[in-house]
Tab-separated table of C-alpha atoms in Angstrom:
chain	number	residue	atom	x	y	z
A	1	MET	CA	54.580	33.517	26.539
A	2	PRO	CA	53.813	33.485	30.287
A	3	ARG	CA	56.200	31.572	32.472
A	4	GLY	CA	55.475	29.989	35.831
A	5	ASN	CA	51.711	30.198	35.505
A	6	ALA	CA	50.668	27.052	37.410
A	7	SER	CA	48.468	25.974	40.293
A	8	GLN	CA	49.765	24.511	43.514
A	9	SER	CA	47.651	22.229	45.707
A	10	LYS	CA	48.404	21.348	49.285
A	11	VAL	CA	46.739	19.982	52.399
A	12	HIS	CA	47.186	21.974	55.648
A	13	TYR	CA	46.739	20.193	58.971
A	14	GLN	CA	46.644	22.227	62.156
A	15	GLY	CA	48.069	20.040	64.941
A	16	LYS	CA	48.435	20.537	68.674
A	17	ASP	CA	51.986	21.867	68.519
A	18	GLU	CA	52.759	22.348	64.831
A	19	ASP	CA	51.063	22.983	61.500
A	20	PHE	CA	51.734	20.341	58.851
A	21	VAL	CA	51.630	20.694	55.066
A	22	ILE	CA	51.886	18.120	52.309
A	23	MET	CA	51.856	18.890	48.581
A	24	VAL	CA	49.336	17.062	46.481
A	25	ASP	CA	48.901	16.614	42.715
A	26	ASP	CA	45.501	18.298	42.543
A	27	VAL	CA	42.195	18.780	44.426
A	28	LYS	CA	40.392	16.109	42.416
A	29	SER	CA	42.913	13.376	43.207
A	30	VAL	CA	42.503	14.049	46.959
A	31	GLN	CA	38.706	13.996	46.700
A	32	ASP	CA	38.846	10.773	44.687
A	33	TRP	CA	41.205	9.213	47.247
A	34	LYS	CA	38.854	10.105	50.093
A	35	LYS	CA	36.024	8.260	48.315
A	36	ASP	CA	38.154	5.289	47.179
A	37	ARG	CA	41.058	4.331	49.444
A	38	SER	CA	42.295	1.730	46.958
A	39	ILE	CA	43.942	4.614	45.037
A	40	PRO	CA	47.690	4.558	45.933
A	41	LEU	CA	49.098	7.528	47.800
A	42	ALA	CA	51.659	7.937	45.035
A	43	GLN	CA	48.868	9.114	42.696
A	44	VAL	CA	47.683	11.703	45.266
A	45	VAL	CA	50.783	13.106	46.955
A	46	SER	CA	53.476	15.165	45.106
A	47	GLY	CA	56.578	13.719	46.709
A	48	PHE	CA	56.489	11.951	50.035
A	49	LYS	CA	57.580	14.857	52.162
A	50	ILE	CA	55.826	16.300	55.220
A	51	PHE	CA	56.544	19.933	56.057
A	52	VAL	CA	56.057	21.945	59.268
A	53	THR	CA	55.359	25.683	59.388
A	54	HIS	CA	56.132	26.311	63.077
A	55	LYS	CA	52.568	27.479	63.751
A	56	HIS	CA	52.759	30.155	61.014
A	57	GLY	CA	49.920	28.836	58.827
A	58	ALA	CA	50.099	27.325	55.374
A	59	GLN	CA	51.489	30.361	53.534
A	60	ASN	CA	54.909	30.722	55.153
A	61	ALA	CA	58.280	28.992	54.778
A	62	TYR	CA	58.292	25.248	55.248
A	63	ASP	CA	60.774	23.025	57.020
A	64	ALA	CA	60.949	19.246	56.827
A	65	ALA	CA	59.143	17.528	59.684
A	66	SER	CA	61.423	15.564	61.998
A	67	LYS	CA	60.563	12.027	63.048
A	68	GLN	CA	60.210	13.275	66.631
A	69	THR	CA	57.669	15.937	65.568
A	70	LEU	CA	55.665	13.286	63.713
A	71	GLU	CA	55.851	10.952	66.746
A	72	ASN	CA	54.623	13.728	69.090
A	73	GLU	CA	51.700	14.706	66.886
A	74	PHE	CA	50.527	11.473	65.280
A	75	GLY	CA	51.928	8.789	67.578
A	76	THR	CA	54.006	7.243	64.789
A	77	GLN	CA	57.111	7.998	62.796
A	78	ASN	CA	55.751	6.209	59.715
A	79	GLU	CA	55.382	8.991	57.134
A	80	ASP	CA	52.715	7.113	55.123
A	81	GLU	CA	50.457	6.826	58.181
A	82	CYS	CA	51.045	10.497	59.034
A	83	MET	CA	50.169	11.517	55.456
A	84	ILE	CA	46.926	9.584	55.644
A	85	LYS	CA	45.996	11.379	58.901
A	86	ILE	CA	46.889	14.760	57.341
A	87	LEU	CA	44.789	13.988	54.199
A	88	GLU	CA	41.854	12.889	56.379
A	89	GLY	CA	41.903	15.765	58.839
A	90	GLY	CA	43.510	18.615	56.923
A	91	THR	CA	42.072	21.376	54.785
A	92	LEU	CA	42.677	21.341	51.055
A	93	GLN	CA	44.115	24.518	49.587
A	94	GLU	CA	44.752	25.404	45.978
A	95	THR	CA	46.627	28.499	44.905
A	96	GLU	CA	47.250	29.898	41.449
A	97	THR	CA	50.734	31.307	40.969
A	98	GLY	CA	50.902	34.371	38.787
A	99	GLU	CA	53.063	34.491	35.737
A	100	ARG	CA	56.590	35.753	36.134
A	101	GLN	CA	57.559	38.901	34.382
A	102	GLY	CA	61.088	39.312	33.122
A	103	PRO	CA	63.123	40.849	30.372
A	104	LYS	CA	61.878	39.959	26.938
A	105	ASN	CA	65.060	40.606	24.942
A	106	ASP	CA	68.302	40.711	26.907
A	107	SER	CA	70.374	41.317	23.790
A	108	MET	CA	69.114	44.898	23.343
A	109	GLY	CA	71.718	46.229	25.751
A	110	PRO	CA	71.191	49.082	28.173
A	111	ARG	CA	68.224	51.289	27.238
A	112	GLN	CA	69.272	54.630	28.559
A	113	ALA	CA	70.238	57.935	27.035
A	114	HIS	CA	73.919	58.590	26.622
């Protein structure tokens, strides 16, 4: 049975000084939210956390965005308002993670000639 075979959706926003990333539930929920703003952010965003990539694009390691970084880029420290701006101006990305391969039967012991 494959393990870890899942998709990951995120929105990448390229700012003046930093690149910002937020994780979202799926592509469809973001598209629905853009058409109908009455949908709560909780049904769109996977965890209310904004990440920065230090201008390394959307595929590198993420760090949590500081309130000062949010203030410099978006003019507010309110994370909900920043997320709305990221959802409006960012690019939606969906990646499929490959299945993890690992040992199938650890109890067989070492498999080498004696």
